[in-house]
């Protein structure tokens, strides 16, 4: 039977957290009185995660498991879960109960009201260091600035998606997919429900600083071409600044203040460097075009059609 609701859960070395999550989510989903499935995606765990999942799947047919050949990362695991999920509404959630499962019915209510994407918005983030909170804020602000997208504040991967959004996300042809960025990119009717983020139920974070930096770098490159055009902008600015400096020197000379020869060299060196940056920037503009084409993203996404035959 096709599920009405799917819960997609990426897991990496979570043998302790999975049983706690399972005990918490089942009563919440049972209470909805509609068919549901929990799709666990085992992201190449090295501990007993797969065994724990197999045992759960054995005793409960609502539990479905997809297992990776190695660790591909949380983003890949979530998108894989979307491929396998059959629900009309699909929730993505971490396994560590930092995102409270009790919020899912509230998200479903919003979905029933007609929203296509419901973000879980964190009011408080317990158990996270000040460093993590501040760096993630700065990073998201930067990503928003360079991508030109409106990325909702204080939301993570805990979200509900309508089937049509899942199908849209599934059809994104690019390899490197970043959920927060693409959710902002696809549009549709979006809203938020608020919650207080808990501490982890068990185990430790699976994100080392190195892994976080890698994710930040990848998401910036897949959501923005701003770094590519930076040299063009700096070059044009440099040209302008060296011209202003040159003219200032000329005016000063006319007023009788003659600067030493080394000072006169400055605008010329700056001008040459700026010209190099501009030529590099022009190449990058073409590279940018190529990059955008290679992403092969749809040029638009139609939400609804009315009075057409295949409506
Ligand atoms: N996760 C994953 N693959 C990874 C890292 C994490 O599937 O390479 C899963 C992890 O098991 C958890 C979710 O992604 O369900 C979020 O990870 P975590 O709680 O460690 O991140 P944090 O909350 O510390 O940012
Ligand atoms: Mg966590």
mmCIF file of C-alpha atoms and ligand atoms in Angstrom:
data_model
loop_
_atom_site.group_PDB
_atom_site.id
_atom_site.type_symbol
_atom_site.label_atom_id
_atom_site.label_comp_id
_atom_site.label_asym_id
_atom_site.label_seq_id
_atom_site.Cartn_x
_atom_site.Cartn_y
_atom_site.Cartn_z
ATOM 1 C CA UNK A 1 0.000 0.000 0.000
ATOM 2 C CA UNK A 2 1.189 3.494 -0.829
ATOM 3 C CA UNK A 3 1.992 5.511 2.244
ATOM 4 C CA UNK A 4 0.254 8.780 2.890
ATOM 5 C CA UNK A 5 3.178 10.033 4.956
ATOM 6 C CA UNK A 6 6.874 9.239 4.604
ATOM 7 C CA UNK A 7 9.508 10.095 7.160
ATOM 8 C CA UNK A 8 13.008 10.151 5.695
ATOM 9 C CA UNK A 9 15.815 9.644 8.203
ATOM 10 C CA UNK A 10 19.525 9.710 7.235
ATOM 11 C CA UNK A 11 21.649 7.718 9.665
ATOM 12 C CA UNK A 12 25.390 7.439 10.064
ATOM 13 C CA UNK A 13 26.807 5.421 12.968
ATOM 14 C CA UNK A 14 23.631 5.815 14.999
ATOM 15 C CA UNK A 15 23.161 2.386 16.610
ATOM 16 C CA UNK A 16 22.260 3.958 19.980
ATOM 17 C CA UNK A 17 19.998 6.716 18.667
ATOM 18 C CA UNK A 18 17.865 4.613 16.259
ATOM 19 C CA UNK A 19 15.909 2.556 18.876
ATOM 20 C CA UNK A 20 15.174 5.733 20.897
ATOM 21 C CA UNK A 21 13.984 7.485 17.725
ATOM 22 C CA UNK A 22 11.866 4.501 16.706
ATOM 23 C CA UNK A 23 10.130 4.333 20.096
ATOM 24 C CA UNK A 24 9.400 8.059 19.909
ATOM 25 C CA UNK A 25 8.182 8.325 16.323
ATOM 26 C CA UNK A 26 5.898 5.266 16.064
ATOM 27 C CA UNK A 27 3.214 6.467 18.542
ATOM 28 C CA UNK A 28 3.195 9.901 16.878
ATOM 29 C CA UNK A 29 2.728 8.442 13.396
ATOM 30 C CA UNK A 30 0.238 5.751 14.574
ATOM 31 C CA UNK A 31 -1.944 8.473 16.049
ATOM 32 C CA UNK A 32 -2.409 10.016 12.603
ATOM 33 C CA UNK A 33 -4.438 6.954 11.560
ATOM 34 C CA UNK A 34 -3.148 6.996 7.994
ATOM 35 C CA UNK A 35 -0.678 4.674 6.258
ATOM 36 C CA UNK A 36 2.907 5.784 6.814
ATOM 37 C CA UNK A 37 6.467 4.619 6.255
ATOM 38 C CA UNK A 38 9.760 5.431 7.913
ATOM 39 C CA UNK A 39 12.544 5.375 5.345
ATOM 40 C CA UNK A 40 15.927 5.042 7.027
ATOM 41 C CA UNK A 41 18.906 5.697 4.786
ATOM 42 C CA UNK A 42 22.023 4.113 6.199
ATOM 43 C CA UNK A 43 24.851 6.346 5.028
ATOM 44 C CA UNK A 44 27.675 3.792 5.089
ATOM 45 C CA UNK A 45 27.731 3.327 8.860
ATOM 46 C CA UNK A 46 30.638 1.401 10.352
ATOM 47 C CA UNK A 47 28.873 0.377 13.570
ATOM 48 C CA UNK A 48 25.808 -1.876 14.018
ATOM 49 C CA UNK A 49 23.389 0.635 12.478
ATOM 50 C CA UNK A 50 22.405 -1.654 9.589
ATOM 51 C CA UNK A 51 21.778 -4.601 11.912
ATOM 52 C CA UNK A 52 19.608 -2.458 14.200
ATOM 53 C CA UNK A 53 17.638 -1.251 11.168
ATOM 54 C CA UNK A 54 17.221 -4.763 9.776
ATOM 55 C CA UNK A 55 15.776 -5.905 13.097
ATOM 56 C CA UNK A 56 13.289 -3.031 13.139
ATOM 57 C CA UNK A 57 12.307 -3.643 9.506
ATOM 58 C CA UNK A 58 11.771 -7.294 10.341
ATOM 59 C CA UNK A 59 9.236 -6.604 13.066
ATOM 60 C CA UNK A 60 7.587 -3.537 11.506
ATOM 61 C CA UNK A 61 6.777 -3.372 7.800
ATOM 62 C CA UNK A 62 6.369 0.412 8.016
ATOM 63 C CA UNK A 63 10.118 0.583 8.496
ATOM 64 C CA UNK A 64 12.009 0.667 5.202
ATOM 65 C CA UNK A 65 15.735 0.716 4.812
ATOM 66 C CA UNK A 66 18.061 1.861 2.066
ATOM 67 C CA UNK A 67 21.729 1.260 2.702
ATOM 68 C CA UNK A 68 24.648 2.989 0.980
ATOM 69 C CA UNK A 69 27.835 1.260 -0.093
ATOM 70 C CA UNK A 70 29.852 3.911 1.775
ATOM 71 C CA UNK A 71 29.452 7.250 3.489
ATOM 72 C CA UNK A 72 28.113 9.717 0.915
ATOM 73 C CA UNK A 73 26.988 12.373 3.382
ATOM 74 C CA UNK A 74 23.718 13.489 4.937
ATOM 75 C CA UNK A 75 22.555 15.464 1.886
ATOM 76 C CA UNK A 76 22.954 12.481 -0.459
ATOM 77 C CA UNK A 77 21.152 10.267 2.077
ATOM 78 C CA UNK A 78 18.184 12.645 2.330
ATOM 79 C CA UNK A 79 17.830 12.910 -1.453
ATOM 80 C CA UNK A 80 18.069 9.131 -1.734
ATOM 81 C CA UNK A 81 15.252 8.869 0.837
ATOM 82 C CA UNK A 82 13.190 11.185 -1.371
ATOM 83 C CA UNK A 83 13.736 8.805 -4.309
ATOM 84 C CA UNK A 84 12.321 5.898 -2.326
ATOM 85 C CA UNK A 85 9.585 7.674 -0.366
ATOM 86 C CA UNK A 86 6.051 7.089 -1.657
ATOM 87 C CA UNK A 87 4.118 9.427 0.640
ATOM 88 C CA UNK A 88 1.949 12.333 -0.409
ATOM 89 C CA UNK A 89 3.754 14.333 2.247
ATOM 90 C CA UNK A 90 7.398 13.618 3.079
ATOM 91 C CA UNK A 91 9.196 14.721 6.243
ATOM 92 C CA UNK A 92 12.980 14.805 6.525
ATOM 93 C CA UNK A 93 14.294 14.568 10.063
ATOM 94 C CA UNK A 94 17.535 13.684 11.892
ATOM 95 C CA UNK A 95 17.571 10.546 14.005
ATOM 96 C CA UNK A 96 18.941 12.089 17.197
ATOM 97 C CA UNK A 97 15.619 13.646 18.342
ATOM 98 C CA UNK A 98 17.141 17.119 18.337
ATOM 99 C CA UNK A 99 14.148 17.836 16.134
ATOM 100 C CA UNK A 100 11.126 16.760 18.232
ATOM 101 C CA UNK A 101 8.899 14.228 16.468
ATOM 102 C CA UNK A 102 5.832 15.823 18.120
ATOM 103 C CA UNK A 103 6.242 18.701 15.642
ATOM 104 C CA UNK A 104 5.434 16.403 12.677
ATOM 105 C CA UNK A 105 1.610 16.484 13.223
ATOM 106 C CA UNK A 106 1.817 20.302 13.367
ATOM 107 C CA UNK A 107 3.660 20.275 10.046
ATOM 108 C CA UNK A 108 1.010 17.971 8.604
ATOM 109 C CA UNK A 109 -1.705 20.397 9.741
ATOM 110 C CA UNK A 110 0.032 23.162 7.801
ATOM 111 C CA UNK A 111 0.305 20.860 4.784
ATOM 112 C CA UNK A 112 -3.433 20.155 4.992
ATOM 113 C CA UNK A 113 -4.007 23.910 5.034
ATOM 114 C CA UNK A 114 -2.369 23.962 1.602
ATOM 115 C CA UNK A 115 1.330 24.654 2.215
ATOM 116 C CA UNK A 116 3.818 22.772 0.038
ATOM 117 C CA UNK A 117 6.903 23.170 2.210
ATOM 118 C CA UNK A 118 6.827 23.446 6.002
ATOM 119 C CA UNK A 119 10.116 24.348 7.693
ATOM 120 C CA UNK A 120 10.868 23.457 11.283
ATOM 121 C CA UNK A 121 12.129 26.706 12.787
ATOM 122 C CA UNK A 122 14.387 26.421 15.809
ATOM 123 C CA UNK A 123 13.552 28.905 18.545
ATOM 124 C CA UNK A 124 16.376 27.685 20.750
ATOM 125 C CA UNK A 125 19.251 25.338 20.027
ATOM 126 C CA UNK A 126 20.103 23.409 23.161
ATOM 127 C CA UNK A 127 23.405 21.572 23.388
ATOM 128 C CA UNK A 128 25.061 23.479 20.539
ATOM 129 C CA UNK A 129 28.150 25.569 21.109
ATOM 130 C CA UNK A 130 28.161 29.339 20.663
ATOM 131 C CA UNK A 131 30.831 28.820 17.973
ATOM 132 C CA UNK A 132 28.571 26.527 15.933
ATOM 133 C CA UNK A 133 25.589 28.865 16.221
ATOM 134 C CA UNK A 134 27.515 31.994 15.231
ATOM 135 C CA UNK A 135 29.448 30.381 12.365
ATOM 136 C CA UNK A 136 26.289 28.853 10.903
ATOM 137 C CA UNK A 137 24.566 32.271 11.092
ATOM 138 C CA UNK A 138 27.461 34.018 9.313
ATOM 139 C CA UNK A 139 27.697 31.266 6.709
ATOM 140 C CA UNK A 140 23.959 31.387 5.887
ATOM 141 C CA UNK A 141 24.012 35.183 5.644
ATOM 142 C CA UNK A 142 26.971 34.920 3.237
ATOM 143 C CA UNK A 143 25.238 32.205 1.197
ATOM 144 C CA UNK A 144 22.098 34.313 1.010
ATOM 145 C CA UNK A 145 24.116 37.325 -0.129
ATOM 146 C CA UNK A 146 26.013 35.551 -2.883
ATOM 147 C CA UNK A 147 23.213 33.291 -4.108
ATOM 148 C CA UNK A 148 20.528 35.981 -4.111
ATOM 149 C CA UNK A 149 18.140 33.462 -2.512
ATOM 150 C CA UNK A 150 16.019 34.045 0.573
ATOM 151 C CA UNK A 151 17.117 31.259 2.901
ATOM 152 C CA UNK A 152 14.864 31.020 5.988
ATOM 153 C CA UNK A 153 16.623 31.736 9.291
ATOM 154 C CA UNK A 154 17.137 29.083 11.976
ATOM 155 C CA UNK A 155 15.905 26.178 9.909
ATOM 156 C CA UNK A 156 17.766 22.993 9.166
ATOM 157 C CA UNK A 157 16.888 19.792 7.364
ATOM 158 C CA UNK A 158 13.739 19.213 9.452
ATOM 159 C CA UNK A 159 11.014 19.953 6.898
ATOM 160 C CA UNK A 160 7.833 18.629 5.337
ATOM 161 C CA UNK A 161 7.439 18.536 1.570
ATOM 162 C CA UNK A 162 4.387 17.987 -0.584
ATOM 163 C CA UNK A 163 4.677 15.232 -3.224
ATOM 164 C CA UNK A 164 4.985 17.755 -6.050
ATOM 165 C CA UNK A 165 7.999 19.383 -4.336
ATOM 166 C CA UNK A 166 9.588 15.978 -3.785
ATOM 167 C CA UNK A 167 9.125 15.170 -7.477
ATOM 168 C CA UNK A 168 10.657 18.521 -8.402
ATOM 169 C CA UNK A 169 13.643 17.986 -6.092
ATOM 170 C CA UNK A 170 14.075 14.426 -7.366
ATOM 171 C CA UNK A 171 14.247 15.711 -10.914
ATOM 172 C CA UNK A 172 17.023 18.198 -10.220
ATOM 173 C CA UNK A 173 19.659 16.877 -12.595
ATOM 174 C CA UNK A 174 22.733 18.141 -10.757
ATOM 175 C CA UNK A 175 24.861 15.755 -8.733
ATOM 176 C CA UNK A 176 25.685 17.978 -5.782
ATOM 177 C CA UNK A 177 22.362 18.791 -4.173
ATOM 178 C CA UNK A 178 21.991 20.953 -1.106
ATOM 179 C CA UNK A 179 18.548 20.770 0.505
ATOM 180 C CA UNK A 180 18.405 24.166 2.218
ATOM 181 C CA UNK A 181 19.525 26.015 -0.905
ATOM 182 C CA UNK A 182 17.344 24.076 -3.334
ATOM 183 C CA UNK A 183 14.300 24.410 -1.063
ATOM 184 C CA UNK A 184 14.736 28.172 -1.291
ATOM 185 C CA UNK A 185 15.333 27.913 -5.048
ATOM 186 C CA UNK A 186 12.260 25.840 -5.975
ATOM 187 C CA UNK A 187 9.725 28.253 -4.487
ATOM 188 C CA UNK A 188 6.157 26.974 -3.885
ATOM 189 C CA UNK A 189 4.008 27.888 -0.885
ATOM 190 C CA UNK A 190 6.214 27.787 2.188
ATOM 191 C CA UNK A 191 5.627 28.287 5.896
ATOM 192 C CA UNK A 192 7.238 27.454 9.243
ATOM 193 C CA UNK A 193 6.379 25.823 12.537
ATOM 194 C CA UNK A 194 8.455 26.745 15.562
ATOM 195 C CA UNK A 195 10.111 24.403 18.042
ATOM 196 C CA UNK A 196 12.874 24.249 20.622
ATOM 197 C CA UNK A 197 15.786 22.135 19.448
ATOM 198 C CA UNK A 198 16.805 19.494 21.996
ATOM 199 C CA UNK A 199 20.139 18.000 22.819
ATOM 200 C CA UNK A 200 21.076 14.760 21.092
ATOM 201 C CA UNK A 201 19.257 11.696 22.470
ATOM 202 C CA UNK A 202 22.383 9.519 22.209
ATOM 203 C CA UNK A 203 25.782 9.392 20.523
ATOM 204 C CA UNK A 204 27.776 12.391 19.331
ATOM 205 C CA UNK A 205 27.498 14.755 16.369
ATOM 206 C CA UNK A 206 28.560 13.182 13.072
ATOM 207 C CA UNK A 207 29.814 16.524 11.797
ATOM 208 C CA UNK A 208 33.458 17.295 12.451
ATOM 209 C CA UNK A 209 34.676 20.840 11.680
ATOM 210 C CA UNK A 210 36.295 19.414 8.519
ATOM 211 C CA UNK A 211 32.995 17.867 7.371
ATOM 212 C CA UNK A 212 31.097 21.085 8.100
ATOM 213 C CA UNK A 213 33.609 23.186 6.133
ATOM 214 C CA UNK A 214 33.406 20.747 3.222
ATOM 215 C CA UNK A 215 29.600 21.000 3.206
ATOM 216 C CA UNK A 216 29.756 24.807 3.394
ATOM 217 C CA UNK A 217 32.197 24.926 0.454
ATOM 218 C CA UNK A 218 30.147 22.531 -1.662
ATOM 219 C CA UNK A 219 26.888 24.357 -0.995
ATOM 220 C CA UNK A 220 28.435 27.724 -1.884
ATOM 221 C CA UNK A 221 29.730 26.354 -5.172
ATOM 222 C CA UNK A 222 26.479 24.607 -6.058
ATOM 223 C CA UNK A 223 24.219 27.514 -5.112
ATOM 224 C CA UNK A 224 26.247 30.468 -6.380
ATOM 225 C CA UNK A 225 28.651 31.580 -9.097
ATOM 226 C CA UNK A 226 29.587 34.718 -7.187
ATOM 227 C CA UNK A 227 33.187 33.601 -6.473
ATOM 228 C CA UNK A 228 33.723 33.235 -10.238
ATOM 229 C CA UNK A 229 32.855 36.827 -11.033
ATOM 230 C CA UNK A 230 34.736 38.246 -8.061
ATOM 231 C CA UNK A 231 37.959 38.883 -9.993
ATOM 232 C CA UNK A 232 36.067 40.849 -12.651
ATOM 233 C CA UNK A 233 34.521 43.084 -10.004
ATOM 234 C CA UNK A 234 37.833 43.563 -8.160
ATOM 235 C CA UNK A 235 39.579 44.256 -11.483
ATOM 236 C CA UNK A 236 37.099 46.964 -12.513
ATOM 237 C CA UNK A 237 37.319 48.518 -9.053
ATOM 238 C CA UNK A 238 41.145 48.348 -9.202
ATOM 239 C CA UNK A 239 41.197 50.077 -12.610
ATOM 240 C CA UNK A 240 39.003 52.832 -11.285
ATOM 241 C CA UNK A 241 41.130 53.250 -8.123
ATOM 242 C CA UNK A 242 44.407 53.403 -10.076
ATOM 243 C CA UNK A 243 42.946 56.010 -12.426
ATOM 244 C CA UNK A 244 41.796 58.113 -9.472
ATOM 245 C CA UNK A 245 45.269 57.772 -7.906
ATOM 246 C CA UNK A 246 46.943 58.790 -11.193
ATOM 247 C CA UNK A 247 44.703 61.839 -11.610
ATOM 248 C CA UNK A 248 45.308 62.850 -7.979
ATOM 249 C CA UNK A 249 49.072 62.667 -8.577
ATOM 250 C CA UNK A 250 48.706 64.830 -11.715
ATOM 251 C CA UNK A 251 46.627 67.435 -9.818
ATOM 252 C CA UNK A 252 49.174 67.427 -6.985
ATOM 253 C CA UNK A 253 51.986 67.907 -9.540
ATOM 254 C CA UNK A 254 50.089 70.868 -11.077
ATOM 255 C CA UNK A 255 49.875 72.364 -7.590
ATOM 256 C CA UNK A 256 53.617 72.031 -7.258
ATOM 257 C CA UNK A 257 53.664 68.916 -5.046
ATOM 258 C CA UNK A 258 55.725 66.437 -7.032
ATOM 259 C CA UNK A 259 55.772 62.919 -5.605
ATOM 260 C CA UNK A 260 58.825 60.633 -5.925
ATOM 261 C CA UNK A 261 59.026 58.340 -8.980
ATOM 262 C CA UNK A 262 58.277 55.213 -6.881
ATOM 263 C CA UNK A 263 54.883 56.676 -5.922
ATOM 264 C CA UNK A 264 54.067 57.223 -9.636
ATOM 265 C CA UNK A 265 54.759 53.538 -10.230
ATOM 266 C CA UNK A 266 51.904 52.582 -7.902
ATOM 267 C CA UNK A 267 48.935 53.459 -10.177
ATOM 268 C CA UNK A 268 50.641 51.744 -13.121
ATOM 269 C CA UNK A 269 51.273 48.524 -11.227
ATOM 270 C CA UNK A 270 47.721 48.582 -9.841
ATOM 271 C CA UNK A 271 46.370 49.195 -13.351
ATOM 272 C CA UNK A 272 48.309 46.243 -14.804
ATOM 273 C CA UNK A 273 47.149 43.915 -12.023
ATOM 274 C CA UNK A 274 43.549 45.120 -12.471
ATOM 275 C CA UNK A 275 43.729 44.463 -16.218
ATOM 276 C CA UNK A 276 44.917 40.928 -15.508
ATOM 277 C CA UNK A 277 42.043 40.447 -13.054
ATOM 278 C CA UNK A 278 39.577 41.729 -15.634
ATOM 279 C CA UNK A 279 40.836 39.361 -18.305
ATOM 280 C CA UNK A 280 40.643 36.494 -15.813
ATOM 281 C CA UNK A 281 37.164 37.671 -14.819
ATOM 282 C CA UNK A 282 35.994 37.673 -18.434
ATOM 283 C CA UNK A 283 37.112 34.051 -18.823
ATOM 284 C CA UNK A 284 35.217 33.281 -15.627
ATOM 285 C CA UNK A 285 32.038 34.847 -16.975
ATOM 286 C CA UNK A 286 32.130 32.252 -19.750
ATOM 287 C CA UNK A 287 33.009 29.553 -17.238
ATOM 288 C CA UNK A 288 30.023 30.670 -15.168
ATOM 289 C CA UNK A 289 27.738 30.360 -18.166
ATOM 290 C CA UNK A 290 29.107 26.904 -18.824
ATOM 291 C CA UNK A 291 28.652 25.921 -15.179
ATOM 292 C CA UNK A 292 25.044 27.097 -15.138
ATOM 293 C CA UNK A 293 24.293 25.217 -18.336
ATOM 294 C CA UNK A 294 25.958 22.083 -17.013
ATOM 295 C CA UNK A 295 23.693 22.173 -13.952
ATOM 296 C CA UNK A 296 20.877 21.670 -16.416
ATOM 297 C CA UNK A 297 18.314 22.960 -13.944
ATOM 298 C CA UNK A 298 14.845 23.586 -15.298
ATOM 299 C CA UNK A 299 14.355 27.186 -16.377
ATOM 300 C CA UNK A 300 11.111 27.349 -14.444
ATOM 301 C CA UNK A 301 8.883 25.148 -12.330
ATOM 302 C CA UNK A 302 5.146 25.111 -12.917
ATOM 303 C CA UNK A 303 3.153 24.707 -9.715
ATOM 304 C CA UNK A 304 -0.314 24.294 -11.146
ATOM 305 C CA UNK A 305 -2.096 24.352 -14.485
ATOM 306 C CA UNK A 306 -5.766 25.077 -15.008
ATOM 307 C CA UNK A 307 -8.046 24.034 -17.852
ATOM 308 C CA UNK A 308 -5.402 22.041 -19.682
ATOM 309 C CA UNK A 309 -6.051 18.504 -20.809
ATOM 310 C CA UNK A 310 -3.426 16.843 -18.603
ATOM 311 C CA UNK A 311 -4.255 18.934 -15.524
HETATM 312 N N1 LIG B 1 24.329 11.933 8.986
HETATM 313 C C1 LIG B 1 24.437 11.175 7.827
HETATM 314 N N2 LIG B 1 25.648 11.152 7.184
HETATM 315 C C2 LIG B 1 26.728 11.850 7.630
HETATM 316 C C3 LIG B 1 26.587 12.655 8.794
HETATM 317 C C4 LIG B 1 25.366 12.680 9.447
HETATM 318 O O1 LIG B 1 23.483 10.516 7.403
HETATM 319 O O2 LIG B 1 27.780 11.765 6.997
HETATM 320 C C5 LIG B 1 23.029 11.949 9.711
HETATM 321 C C6 LIG B 1 23.098 11.666 11.207
HETATM 322 O O3 LIG B 1 23.063 10.291 11.485
HETATM 323 C C7 LIG B 1 21.867 12.418 11.713
HETATM 324 C C8 LIG B 1 21.796 13.619 10.770
HETATM 325 O O4 LIG B 1 22.525 13.261 9.606
HETATM 326 O O5 LIG B 1 20.675 11.661 11.599
HETATM 327 C C9 LIG B 1 22.380 14.891 11.381
HETATM 328 O O6 LIG B 1 23.678 14.640 11.887
HETATM 329 P P1 LIG B 1 24.172 15.200 13.293
HETATM 330 O O7 LIG B 1 23.080 15.081 14.303
HETATM 331 O O8 LIG B 1 25.456 14.523 13.638
HETATM 332 O O9 LIG B 1 24.446 16.733 12.926
HETATM 333 P P2 LIG B 1 24.344 17.995 13.925
HETATM 334 O O10 LIG B 1 22.941 17.971 14.491
HETATM 335 O O11 LIG B 1 25.380 17.801 14.958
HETATM 336 O O12 LIG B 1 24.588 19.162 13.027
HETATM 337 MG MG1 LIG B 2 22.077 16.387 15.474
#
